[in-house]
Coordinates of C-alpha atoms and ligand atoms in Angstrom, one line a residue:
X1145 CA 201.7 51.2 52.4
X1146 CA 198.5 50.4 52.0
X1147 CA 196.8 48.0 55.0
X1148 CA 193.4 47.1 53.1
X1149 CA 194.4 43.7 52.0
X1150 CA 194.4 40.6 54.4
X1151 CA 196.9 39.0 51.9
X1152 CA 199.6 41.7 53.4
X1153 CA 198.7 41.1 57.0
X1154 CA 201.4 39.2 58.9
X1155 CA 200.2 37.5 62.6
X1156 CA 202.3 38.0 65.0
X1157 CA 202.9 34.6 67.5
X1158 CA 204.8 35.1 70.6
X1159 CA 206.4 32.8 72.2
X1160 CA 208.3 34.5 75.1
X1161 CA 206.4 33.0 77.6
X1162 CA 206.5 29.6 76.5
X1163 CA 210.1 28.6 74.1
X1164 CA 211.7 31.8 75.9
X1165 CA 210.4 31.1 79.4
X1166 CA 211.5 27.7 78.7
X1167 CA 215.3 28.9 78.4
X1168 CA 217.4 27.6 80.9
X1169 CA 217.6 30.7 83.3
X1170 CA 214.8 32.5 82.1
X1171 CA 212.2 31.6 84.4
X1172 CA 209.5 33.9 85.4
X1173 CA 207.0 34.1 88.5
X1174 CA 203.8 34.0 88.1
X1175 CA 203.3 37.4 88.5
X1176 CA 205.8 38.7 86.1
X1177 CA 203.8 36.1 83.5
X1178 CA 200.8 37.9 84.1
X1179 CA 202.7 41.0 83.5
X1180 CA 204.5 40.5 80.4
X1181 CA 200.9 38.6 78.8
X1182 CA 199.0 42.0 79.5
X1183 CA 202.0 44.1 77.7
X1184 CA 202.2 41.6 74.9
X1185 CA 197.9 41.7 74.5
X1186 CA 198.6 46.0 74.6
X1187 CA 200.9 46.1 72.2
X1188 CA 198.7 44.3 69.4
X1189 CA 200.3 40.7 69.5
X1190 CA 198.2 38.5 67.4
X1191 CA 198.5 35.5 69.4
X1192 CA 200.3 34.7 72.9
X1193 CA 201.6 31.1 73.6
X1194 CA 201.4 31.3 77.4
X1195 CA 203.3 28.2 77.9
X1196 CA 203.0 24.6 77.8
X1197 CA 199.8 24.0 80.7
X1198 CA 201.2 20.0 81.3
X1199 CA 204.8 20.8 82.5
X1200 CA 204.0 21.5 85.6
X1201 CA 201.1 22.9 87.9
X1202 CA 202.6 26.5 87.7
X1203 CA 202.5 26.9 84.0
X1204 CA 199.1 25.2 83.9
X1205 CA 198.0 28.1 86.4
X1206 CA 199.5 30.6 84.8
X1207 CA 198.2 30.0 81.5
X1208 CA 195.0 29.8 83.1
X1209 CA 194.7 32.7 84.6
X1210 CA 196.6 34.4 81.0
X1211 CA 193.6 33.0 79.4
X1212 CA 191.0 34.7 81.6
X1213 CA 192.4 37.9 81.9
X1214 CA 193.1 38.3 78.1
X1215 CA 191.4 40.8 76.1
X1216 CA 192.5 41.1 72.3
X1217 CA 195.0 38.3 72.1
X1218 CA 194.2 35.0 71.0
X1219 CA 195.8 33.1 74.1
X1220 CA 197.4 29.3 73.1
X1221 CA 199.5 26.5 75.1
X1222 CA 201.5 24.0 73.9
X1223 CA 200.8 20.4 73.6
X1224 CA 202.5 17.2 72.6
X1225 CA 200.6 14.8 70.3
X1226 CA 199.0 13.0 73.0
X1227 CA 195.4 13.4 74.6
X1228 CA 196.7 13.9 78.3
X1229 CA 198.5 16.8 77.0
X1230 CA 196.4 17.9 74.8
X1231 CA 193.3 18.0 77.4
X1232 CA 195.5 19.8 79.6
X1233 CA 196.1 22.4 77.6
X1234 CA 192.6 23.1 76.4
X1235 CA 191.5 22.7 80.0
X1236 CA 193.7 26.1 80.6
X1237 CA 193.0 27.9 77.2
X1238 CA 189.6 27.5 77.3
X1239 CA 188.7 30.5 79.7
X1240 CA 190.1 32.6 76.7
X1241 CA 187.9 35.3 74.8
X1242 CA 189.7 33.6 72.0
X1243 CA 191.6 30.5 72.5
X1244 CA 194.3 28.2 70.8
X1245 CA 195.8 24.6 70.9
X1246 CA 199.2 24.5 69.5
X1247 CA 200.2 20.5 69.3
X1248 CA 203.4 19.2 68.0
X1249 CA 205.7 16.4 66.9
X1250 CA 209.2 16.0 66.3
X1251 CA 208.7 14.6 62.2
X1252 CA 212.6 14.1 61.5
X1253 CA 214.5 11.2 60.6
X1254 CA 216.4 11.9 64.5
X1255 CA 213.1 12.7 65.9
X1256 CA 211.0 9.9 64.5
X1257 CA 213.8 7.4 66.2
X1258 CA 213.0 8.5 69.5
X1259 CA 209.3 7.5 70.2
X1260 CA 210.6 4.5 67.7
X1261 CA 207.6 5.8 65.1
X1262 CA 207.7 4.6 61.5
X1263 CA 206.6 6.8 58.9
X1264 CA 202.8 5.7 59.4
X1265 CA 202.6 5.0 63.0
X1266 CA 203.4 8.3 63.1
X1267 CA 201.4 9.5 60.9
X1268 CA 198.3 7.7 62.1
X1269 CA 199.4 9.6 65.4
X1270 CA 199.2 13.0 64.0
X1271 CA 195.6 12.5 63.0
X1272 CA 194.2 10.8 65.8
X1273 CA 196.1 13.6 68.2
X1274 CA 194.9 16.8 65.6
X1275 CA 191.4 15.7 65.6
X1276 CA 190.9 15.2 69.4
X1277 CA 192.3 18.9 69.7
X1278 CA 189.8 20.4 67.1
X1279 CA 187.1 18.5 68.4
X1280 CA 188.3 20.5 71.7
X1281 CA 188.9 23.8 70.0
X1282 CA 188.2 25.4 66.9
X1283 CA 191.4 27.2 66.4
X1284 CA 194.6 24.4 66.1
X1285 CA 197.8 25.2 65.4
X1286 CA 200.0 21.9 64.5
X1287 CA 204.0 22.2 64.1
X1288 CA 205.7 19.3 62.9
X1289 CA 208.9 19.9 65.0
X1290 CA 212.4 20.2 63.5
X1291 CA 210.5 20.7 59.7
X1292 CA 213.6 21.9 58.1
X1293 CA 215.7 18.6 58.3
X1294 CA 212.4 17.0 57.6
X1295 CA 212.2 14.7 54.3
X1296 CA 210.2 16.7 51.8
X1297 CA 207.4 14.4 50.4
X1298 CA 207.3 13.1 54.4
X1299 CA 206.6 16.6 55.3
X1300 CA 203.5 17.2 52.5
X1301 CA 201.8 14.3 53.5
X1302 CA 202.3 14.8 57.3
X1303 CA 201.3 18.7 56.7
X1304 CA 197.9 17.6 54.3
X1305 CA 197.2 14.9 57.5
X1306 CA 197.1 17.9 59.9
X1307 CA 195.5 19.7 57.4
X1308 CA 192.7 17.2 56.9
X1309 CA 192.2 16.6 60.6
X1310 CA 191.3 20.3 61.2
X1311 CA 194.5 22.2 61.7
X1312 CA 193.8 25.9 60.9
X1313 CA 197.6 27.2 61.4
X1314 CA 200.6 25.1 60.5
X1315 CA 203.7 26.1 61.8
X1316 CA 207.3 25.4 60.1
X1317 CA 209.7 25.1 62.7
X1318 CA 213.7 25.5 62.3
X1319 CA 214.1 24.1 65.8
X1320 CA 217.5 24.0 65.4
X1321 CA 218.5 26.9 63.7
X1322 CA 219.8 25.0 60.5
X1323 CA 218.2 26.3 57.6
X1324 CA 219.1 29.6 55.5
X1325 CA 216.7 32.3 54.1
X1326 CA 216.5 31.0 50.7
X1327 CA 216.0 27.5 51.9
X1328 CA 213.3 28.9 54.2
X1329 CA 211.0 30.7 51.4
X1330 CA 211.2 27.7 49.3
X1331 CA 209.8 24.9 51.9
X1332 CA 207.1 27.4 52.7
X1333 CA 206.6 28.1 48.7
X1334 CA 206.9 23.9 48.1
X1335 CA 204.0 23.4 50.7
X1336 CA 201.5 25.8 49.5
X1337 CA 202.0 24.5 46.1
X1338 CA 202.3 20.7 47.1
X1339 CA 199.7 20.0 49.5
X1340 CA 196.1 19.9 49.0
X1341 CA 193.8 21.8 51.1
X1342 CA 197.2 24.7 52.1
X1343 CA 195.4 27.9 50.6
X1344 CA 193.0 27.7 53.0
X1345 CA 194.8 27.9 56.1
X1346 CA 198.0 30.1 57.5
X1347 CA 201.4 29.1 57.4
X1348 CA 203.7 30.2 60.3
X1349 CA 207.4 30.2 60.5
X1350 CA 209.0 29.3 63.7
X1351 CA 213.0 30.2 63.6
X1352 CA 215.9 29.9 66.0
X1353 CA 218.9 31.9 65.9
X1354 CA 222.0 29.3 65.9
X1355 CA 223.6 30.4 62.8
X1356 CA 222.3 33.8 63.4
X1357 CA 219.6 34.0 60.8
X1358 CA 216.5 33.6 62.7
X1359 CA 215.4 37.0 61.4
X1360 CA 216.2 36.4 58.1
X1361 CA 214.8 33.3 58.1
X1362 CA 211.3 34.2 59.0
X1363 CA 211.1 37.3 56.7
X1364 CA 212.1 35.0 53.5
X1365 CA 209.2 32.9 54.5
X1366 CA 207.3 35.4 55.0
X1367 CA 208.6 36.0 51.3
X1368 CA 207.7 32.6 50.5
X1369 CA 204.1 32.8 51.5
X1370 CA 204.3 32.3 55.4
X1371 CA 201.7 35.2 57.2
X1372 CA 202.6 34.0 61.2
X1373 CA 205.9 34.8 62.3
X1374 CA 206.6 33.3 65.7
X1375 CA 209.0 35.3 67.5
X1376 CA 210.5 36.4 70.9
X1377 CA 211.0 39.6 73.1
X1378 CA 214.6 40.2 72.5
X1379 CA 215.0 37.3 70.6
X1380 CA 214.7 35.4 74.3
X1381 CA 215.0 31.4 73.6
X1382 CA 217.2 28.6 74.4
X1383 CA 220.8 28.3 73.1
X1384 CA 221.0 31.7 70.6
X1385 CA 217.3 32.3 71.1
X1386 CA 214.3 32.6 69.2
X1387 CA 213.6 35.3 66.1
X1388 CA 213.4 38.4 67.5
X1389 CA 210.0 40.3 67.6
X1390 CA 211.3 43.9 67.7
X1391 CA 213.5 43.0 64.6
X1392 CA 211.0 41.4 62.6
X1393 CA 208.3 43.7 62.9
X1394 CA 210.6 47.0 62.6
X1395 CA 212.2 45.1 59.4
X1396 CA 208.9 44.9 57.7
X1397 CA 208.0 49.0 59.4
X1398 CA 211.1 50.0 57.5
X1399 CA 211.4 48.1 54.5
X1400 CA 207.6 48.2 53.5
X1401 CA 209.0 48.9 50.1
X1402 CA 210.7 45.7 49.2
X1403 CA 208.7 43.6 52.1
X1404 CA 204.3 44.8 51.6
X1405 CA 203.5 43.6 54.6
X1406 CA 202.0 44.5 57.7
X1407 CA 201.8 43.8 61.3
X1408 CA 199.0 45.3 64.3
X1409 CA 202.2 46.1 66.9
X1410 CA 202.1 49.3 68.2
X1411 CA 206.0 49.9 68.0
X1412 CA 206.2 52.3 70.4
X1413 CA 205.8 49.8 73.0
X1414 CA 208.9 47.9 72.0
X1415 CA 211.0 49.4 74.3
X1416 CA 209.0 49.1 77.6
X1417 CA 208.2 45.7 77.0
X1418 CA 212.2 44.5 75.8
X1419 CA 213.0 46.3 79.4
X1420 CA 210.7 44.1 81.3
X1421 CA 211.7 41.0 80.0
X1422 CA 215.3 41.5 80.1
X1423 CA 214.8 42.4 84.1
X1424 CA 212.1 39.5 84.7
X1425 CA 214.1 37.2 82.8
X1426 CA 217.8 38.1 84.2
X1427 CA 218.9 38.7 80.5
X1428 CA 220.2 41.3 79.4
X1429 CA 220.3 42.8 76.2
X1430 CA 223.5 43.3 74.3
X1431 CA 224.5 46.8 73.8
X1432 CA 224.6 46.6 70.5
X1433 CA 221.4 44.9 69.6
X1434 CA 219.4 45.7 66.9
X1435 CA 216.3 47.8 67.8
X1436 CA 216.2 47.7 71.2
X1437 CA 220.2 47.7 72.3
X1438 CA 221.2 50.6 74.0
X1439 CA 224.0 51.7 71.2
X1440 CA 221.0 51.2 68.7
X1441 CA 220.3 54.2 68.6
X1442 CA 223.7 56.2 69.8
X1443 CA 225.6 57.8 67.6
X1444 CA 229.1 58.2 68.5
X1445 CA 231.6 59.5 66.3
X1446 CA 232.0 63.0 65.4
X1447 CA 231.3 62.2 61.8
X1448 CA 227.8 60.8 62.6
X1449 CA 227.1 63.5 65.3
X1450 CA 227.5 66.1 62.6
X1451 CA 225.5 65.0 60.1
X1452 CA 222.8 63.8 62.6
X1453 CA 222.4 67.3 63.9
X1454 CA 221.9 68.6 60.2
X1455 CA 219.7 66.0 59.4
X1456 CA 218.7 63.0 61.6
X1457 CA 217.9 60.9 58.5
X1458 CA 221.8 60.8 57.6
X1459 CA 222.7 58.0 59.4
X1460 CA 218.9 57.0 60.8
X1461 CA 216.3 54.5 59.1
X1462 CA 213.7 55.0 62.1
X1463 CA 213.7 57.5 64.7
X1464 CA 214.0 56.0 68.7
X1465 CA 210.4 57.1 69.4
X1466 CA 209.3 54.7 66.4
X1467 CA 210.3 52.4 69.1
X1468 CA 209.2 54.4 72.2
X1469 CA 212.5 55.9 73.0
X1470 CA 212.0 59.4 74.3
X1471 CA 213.8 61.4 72.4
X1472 CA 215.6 63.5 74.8
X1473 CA 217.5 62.3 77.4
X1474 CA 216.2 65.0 79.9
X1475 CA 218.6 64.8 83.1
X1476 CA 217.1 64.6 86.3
X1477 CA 219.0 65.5 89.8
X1478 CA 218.6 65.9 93.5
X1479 CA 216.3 69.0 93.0
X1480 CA 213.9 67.4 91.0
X1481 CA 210.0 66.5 92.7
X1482 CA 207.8 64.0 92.7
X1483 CA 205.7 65.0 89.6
X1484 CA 208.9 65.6 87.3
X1485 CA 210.0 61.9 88.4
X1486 CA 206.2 60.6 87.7
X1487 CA 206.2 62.4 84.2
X1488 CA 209.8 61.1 83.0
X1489 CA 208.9 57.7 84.5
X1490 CA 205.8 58.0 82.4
X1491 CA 207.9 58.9 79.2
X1492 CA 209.8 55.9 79.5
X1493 CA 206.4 53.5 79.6
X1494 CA 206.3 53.0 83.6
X1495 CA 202.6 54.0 85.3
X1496 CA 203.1 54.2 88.9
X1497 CA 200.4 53.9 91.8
X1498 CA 200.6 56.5 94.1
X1499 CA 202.4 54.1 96.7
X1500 CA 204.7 53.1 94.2
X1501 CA 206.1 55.9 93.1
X1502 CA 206.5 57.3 96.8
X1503 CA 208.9 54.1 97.2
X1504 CA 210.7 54.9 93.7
X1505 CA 211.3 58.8 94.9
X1506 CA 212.3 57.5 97.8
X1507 CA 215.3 55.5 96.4
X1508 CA 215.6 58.0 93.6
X1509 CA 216.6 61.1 96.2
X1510 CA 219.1 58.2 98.2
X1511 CA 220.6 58.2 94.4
X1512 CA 220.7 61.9 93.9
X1513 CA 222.8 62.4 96.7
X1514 CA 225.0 60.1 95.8
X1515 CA 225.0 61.1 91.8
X1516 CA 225.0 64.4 90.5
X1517 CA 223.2 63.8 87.4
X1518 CA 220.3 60.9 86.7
X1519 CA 220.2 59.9 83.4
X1520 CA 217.3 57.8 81.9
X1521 CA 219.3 54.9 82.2
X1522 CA 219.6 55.5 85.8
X1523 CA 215.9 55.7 86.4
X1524 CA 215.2 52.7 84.3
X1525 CA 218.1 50.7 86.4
X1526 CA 216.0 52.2 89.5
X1527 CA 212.8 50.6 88.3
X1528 CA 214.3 47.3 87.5
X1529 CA 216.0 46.8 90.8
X1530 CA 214.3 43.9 92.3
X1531 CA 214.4 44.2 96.3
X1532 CA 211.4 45.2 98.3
X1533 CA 212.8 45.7 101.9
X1534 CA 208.9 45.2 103.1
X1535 CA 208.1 41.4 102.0
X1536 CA 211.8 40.2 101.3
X1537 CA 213.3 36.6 103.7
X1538 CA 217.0 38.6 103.2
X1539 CA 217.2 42.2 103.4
X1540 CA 220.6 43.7 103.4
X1541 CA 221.6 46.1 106.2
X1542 CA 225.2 46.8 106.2
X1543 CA 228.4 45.7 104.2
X1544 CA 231.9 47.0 104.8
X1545 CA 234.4 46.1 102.4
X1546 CA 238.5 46.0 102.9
X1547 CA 240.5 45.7 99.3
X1548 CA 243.4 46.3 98.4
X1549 CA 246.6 44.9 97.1
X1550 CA 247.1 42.7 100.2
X1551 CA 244.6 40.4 99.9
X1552 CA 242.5 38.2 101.5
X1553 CA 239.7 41.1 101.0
X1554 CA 237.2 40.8 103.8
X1555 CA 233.4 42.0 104.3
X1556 CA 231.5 42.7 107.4
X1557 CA 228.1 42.3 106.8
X1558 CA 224.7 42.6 108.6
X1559 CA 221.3 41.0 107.1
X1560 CA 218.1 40.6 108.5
X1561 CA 217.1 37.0 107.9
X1562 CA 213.1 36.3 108.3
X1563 CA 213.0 39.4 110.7
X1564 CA 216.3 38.5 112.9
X1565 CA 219.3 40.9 112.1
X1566 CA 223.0 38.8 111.8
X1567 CA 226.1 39.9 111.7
X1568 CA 229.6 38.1 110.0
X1569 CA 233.0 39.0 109.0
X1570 CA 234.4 36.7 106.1
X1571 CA 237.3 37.1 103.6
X1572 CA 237.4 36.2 99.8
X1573 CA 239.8 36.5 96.7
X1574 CA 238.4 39.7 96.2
X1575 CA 235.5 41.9 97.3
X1576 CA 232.8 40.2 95.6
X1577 CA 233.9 36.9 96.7
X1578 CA 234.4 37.9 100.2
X1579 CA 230.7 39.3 100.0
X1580 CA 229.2 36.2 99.0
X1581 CA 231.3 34.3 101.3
X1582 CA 230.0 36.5 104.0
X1583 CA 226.2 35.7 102.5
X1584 CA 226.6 32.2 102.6
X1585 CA 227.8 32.3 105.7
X1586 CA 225.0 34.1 107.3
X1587 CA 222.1 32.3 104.8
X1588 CA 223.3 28.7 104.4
X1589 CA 222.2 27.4 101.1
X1590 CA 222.8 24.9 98.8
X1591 CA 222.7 27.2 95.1
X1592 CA 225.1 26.9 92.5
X1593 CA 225.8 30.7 91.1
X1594 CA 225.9 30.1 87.3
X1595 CA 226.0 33.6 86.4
X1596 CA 227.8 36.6 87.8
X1597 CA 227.5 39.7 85.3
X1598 CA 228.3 43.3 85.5
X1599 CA 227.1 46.3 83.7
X1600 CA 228.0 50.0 83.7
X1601 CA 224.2 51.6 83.6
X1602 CA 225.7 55.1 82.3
X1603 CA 229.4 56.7 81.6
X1604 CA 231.6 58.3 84.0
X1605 CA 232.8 57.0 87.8
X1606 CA 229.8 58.0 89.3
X1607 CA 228.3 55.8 87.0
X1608 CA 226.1 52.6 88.4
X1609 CA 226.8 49.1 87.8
X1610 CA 224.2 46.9 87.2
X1611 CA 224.5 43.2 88.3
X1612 CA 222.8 40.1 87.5
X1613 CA 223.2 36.9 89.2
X1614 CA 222.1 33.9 88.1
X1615 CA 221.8 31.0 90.8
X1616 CA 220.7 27.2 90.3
X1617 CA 219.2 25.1 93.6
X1618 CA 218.5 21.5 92.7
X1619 CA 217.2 22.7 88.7
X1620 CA 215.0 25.6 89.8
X1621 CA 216.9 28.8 88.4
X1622 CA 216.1 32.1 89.6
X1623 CA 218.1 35.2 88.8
X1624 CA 218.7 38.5 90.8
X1625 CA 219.7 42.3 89.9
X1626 CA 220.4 45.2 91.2
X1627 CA 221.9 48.8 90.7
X1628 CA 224.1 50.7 92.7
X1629 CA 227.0 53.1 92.2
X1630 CA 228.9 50.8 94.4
X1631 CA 229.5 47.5 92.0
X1632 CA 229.8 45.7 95.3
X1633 CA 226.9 46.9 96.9
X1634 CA 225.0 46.4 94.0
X1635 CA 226.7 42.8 93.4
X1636 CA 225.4 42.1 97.2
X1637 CA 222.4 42.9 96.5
X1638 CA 221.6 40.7 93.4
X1639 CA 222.8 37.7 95.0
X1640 CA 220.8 38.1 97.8
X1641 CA 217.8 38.7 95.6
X1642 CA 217.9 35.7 93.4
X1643 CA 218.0 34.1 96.9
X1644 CA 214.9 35.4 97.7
X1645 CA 213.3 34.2 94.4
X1646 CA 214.6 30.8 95.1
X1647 CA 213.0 31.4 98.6
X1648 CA 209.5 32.5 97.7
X1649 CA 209.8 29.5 94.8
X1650 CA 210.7 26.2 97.5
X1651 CA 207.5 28.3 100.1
X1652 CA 205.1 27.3 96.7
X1653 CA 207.0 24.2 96.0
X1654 CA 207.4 23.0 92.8
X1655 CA 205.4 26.4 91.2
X1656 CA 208.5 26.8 88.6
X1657 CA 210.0 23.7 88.4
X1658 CA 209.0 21.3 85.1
X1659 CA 208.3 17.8 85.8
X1660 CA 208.0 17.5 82.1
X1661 CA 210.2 19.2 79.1
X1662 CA 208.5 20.1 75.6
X1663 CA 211.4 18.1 74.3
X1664 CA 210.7 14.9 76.0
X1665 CA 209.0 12.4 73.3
X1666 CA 206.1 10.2 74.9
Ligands
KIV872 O1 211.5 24.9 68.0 C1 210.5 24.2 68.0 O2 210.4 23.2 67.2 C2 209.4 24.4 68.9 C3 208.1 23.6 68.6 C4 207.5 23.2 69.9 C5 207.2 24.5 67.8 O3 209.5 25.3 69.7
ZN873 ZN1 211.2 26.6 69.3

């Protein structure tokens, strides 16, 4: 395909951080923010919405300090159509080499009933609030929210309005995941040919994935004459999620024949990145996801496995390194040194510090002796485990478990609690229950567990389980994992470190916890 004509070029607009982020459960630190911005910026996203600077003084800091350390990127934040908000926003954008004001309003019959807006009230409202941003900021993008249930001529006027007062990017939402792709192509189509002044800017489409046709959705607009897909890491997003980024962009990789487009995302960082933000944000991926699932690319049955050996393009569209899978599965064991570990780790898109790496080698010879044979998926579960024994409140130093068919199950466990070592015995309806019982009992806490999820990292007995727990204290949400061959070990250990993220959130109170929702009309 040919890349010389800006026509073909389709910006990419993530919005992990922000509508992801924003899922219930999701939640990031500020550190793991930071993190996922600079992967996002080295991977060739267009633009990064950072999050929405007014919820709360967290996300203003953290989009802050996005915007300074960005380099490529064009770094925005969200806004409702209000000054306060909007002068929040730019007052955290602005350190950006290149940055963006993304202000919305809810333009539906529904939505227009909330802030009890007629038709011109609100439209007066959508001036006056586009205008004050691009008086702030030269590059605004304006989304008039839940588009797709939106009346049609209401929506060309409101869009011309926004267009008039200086919006460069409009954005088509499906907020609710309602519309279907022929539907989609033909509001974008409808607005470039209705409204004055819409060849001159870009028109992005902004899907979610109820009806499961987020992807679909944002290539027929694409199709339509849309050239800004907003998307998610793993399709991460509130209720079914957001369109996926991975799917989107490999879709138009692949399919450049029926779809001449192009994107600047360096595939082969898809993997890495989908990893980090299934550990940071506690949710995993399903096995059998598109692109980045880890039976994407597997090939089971004896029929496949034939005609793969005598000719990979039998059953494949796109090989896994397209995507930065390695392509062998190189086993590692007990025998193995520190440089073989730093070079497979390095394969599968993880640069270690020299400290680092003698804390990984560490845990990976306590695994060896334990498993014969370490399979990539091992060492990735090794790098997502989330304890650091150093800096942790809770630190885990013994559990015993009696099961069996008599119940009650019981656990004796030792933690060290802010430096003190305790001790408890307690009994359950099973292991797992008598091992947070015995938790509780030792760390008295008010968190709800929502969450309590197990996954086997590899096949056989040996195999470790992976374990995410998911725990909610008075509406901050923090979620824990770990991986261990023994499930209840490794169960222990999740639970205790969503604990410890619920810890180190109440020491910076508030950091995480929204006083305001993107939802909430004003
Ligand atoms: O889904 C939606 O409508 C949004 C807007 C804020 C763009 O996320
Ligand atoms: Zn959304």
């Amino acid at each position: 395909m040919t890349q010389d004509s800006n026509k073909d070029r389709v910006v990419i607009f993530d919005t992990t951080l922000r509508d992801g982020e924003q899922s219930p459960g999701a939640t990031m630190t500020h550190a793991e923010k930071l993190e996922i911005a600079e992967l996002l910026d080295e991977m060739g996203v267009d633009i990064i919405e950072a999050g929405f600077p007014i919820a709360s003084e967290g996300d203003f800091k953290a989009v802050s300090e996005i915007a300074q350390r960005s380099k490529n990127s064009v770094i925005c934040g969200l806004a409702r159509a209000n000054f306060g908000d909007i002068d929040r926003c730019w007052d955290a954008v602005k350190h950006a080499n290149k940055p963006r004001i993304h202000t919305f309003i809810g333009t539906s019959p529904l939505h227009r009933a909330i802030p009890n807006l007629d038709m011109d009230q609100m439209a007066e409202k959508i001036h006056e609030t586009v205008s004050h941003a691009r008086n702030l900021c030269e590059n605004v993008q304006w989304s008039p929210m839940d588009a797709t249930r939106t009346e049609p001529d209401y929506l060309c006027r409101v869009v011309e309005i926004a267009i008039k007062a200086g919006a460069t990017t409009i954005n088509i939402p499906d907020t609710v995941g309602y519309t279907a792709p022929a539907e989609s192509a033909d509001l974008i189509r409808m607005l470039l040919d209705r409204v004055p002044g819409a060849d001159g800017i870009i028109f992005a489409t902004h899907c979610h994935n109820d009806l499961g046709m987020a992807t679909a959705n944002a290539l027929a607009a694409v199709a339509g004459g849309a050239r800004q897909i907003e998307c998610t890491i793993n399709g991460l997003g509130e209720r079914a999620g957001n369109t996926a980024l991975e799917e989107v962009v490999m879709a138009l990789k692949v399919r450049g024949d029926i779809m001449p487009f192009y994107t600047n995302i360096d595939t082969t960082k898809i993997m890495n990145i989908s990893r980090r933000v299934s550990t940071v944000s506690g949710f995993p991926v399903q096995f059998n996801k598109a692109i980045v699932g880890k039976n994407a690319f597997a090939h089971e049955s004896g029929i496949h496995q034939d005609g793969m050996l005598k000719n990979a393009e039998t059953f494949e569209i796109m090989r896994p390194s397209d995507v930065g899978l390695a392509d062998t599965n190189l086993v590692m064991g007990k025998h193995s040194g520190r440089a073989a570990l730093r070079s497979k780790l390095q394969d599968l898109g993880y640069q270690l510090a020299d400290n680092q790496l003698k804390d990984v080698f560490v845990r990976f010879k306590e695994l060896a002796d334990r498993k014969k044979e370490i399979y990539d998926e091992d060492l990735i579960a090794l790098m997502q485990t989330g304890e650091d024994a150093e800096n942790d409140h809770i630190v885990l130093t013994s559990l015993q478990v009696v099961c069996g068919t008599q119940g009650p199950q019981s656990a004796e466990m030792s933690l060290t609690i802010g430096g003190e070592k305790a001790s408890i015995k307690a009994t359950g309806d099973g292991p797992v229950d008598a091992t947070f019982n015995a938790i509780k009992a030792l760390y008295a806490h008010s968190a709800r567990l929502q969450l309590y999820q197990v996954n086997a990292v590899t096949e056989g007995t040996d195999a470790q389980a992976t374990v995410t727990v998911r725990m909610d204290q008075d509406g901050n949400v923090a979620t824990g994992q770990s991986s261990d061959t023994d499930t209840v070990v490794a169960s222990a250990k999740a639970y205790i470190n969503a604990l410890n993220r619920l810890y180190v959130r109440r020491a910076r109170v508030g950091e995480n916890k929204r006083e305001v929702n993107w939802k909430d009309h004003n």
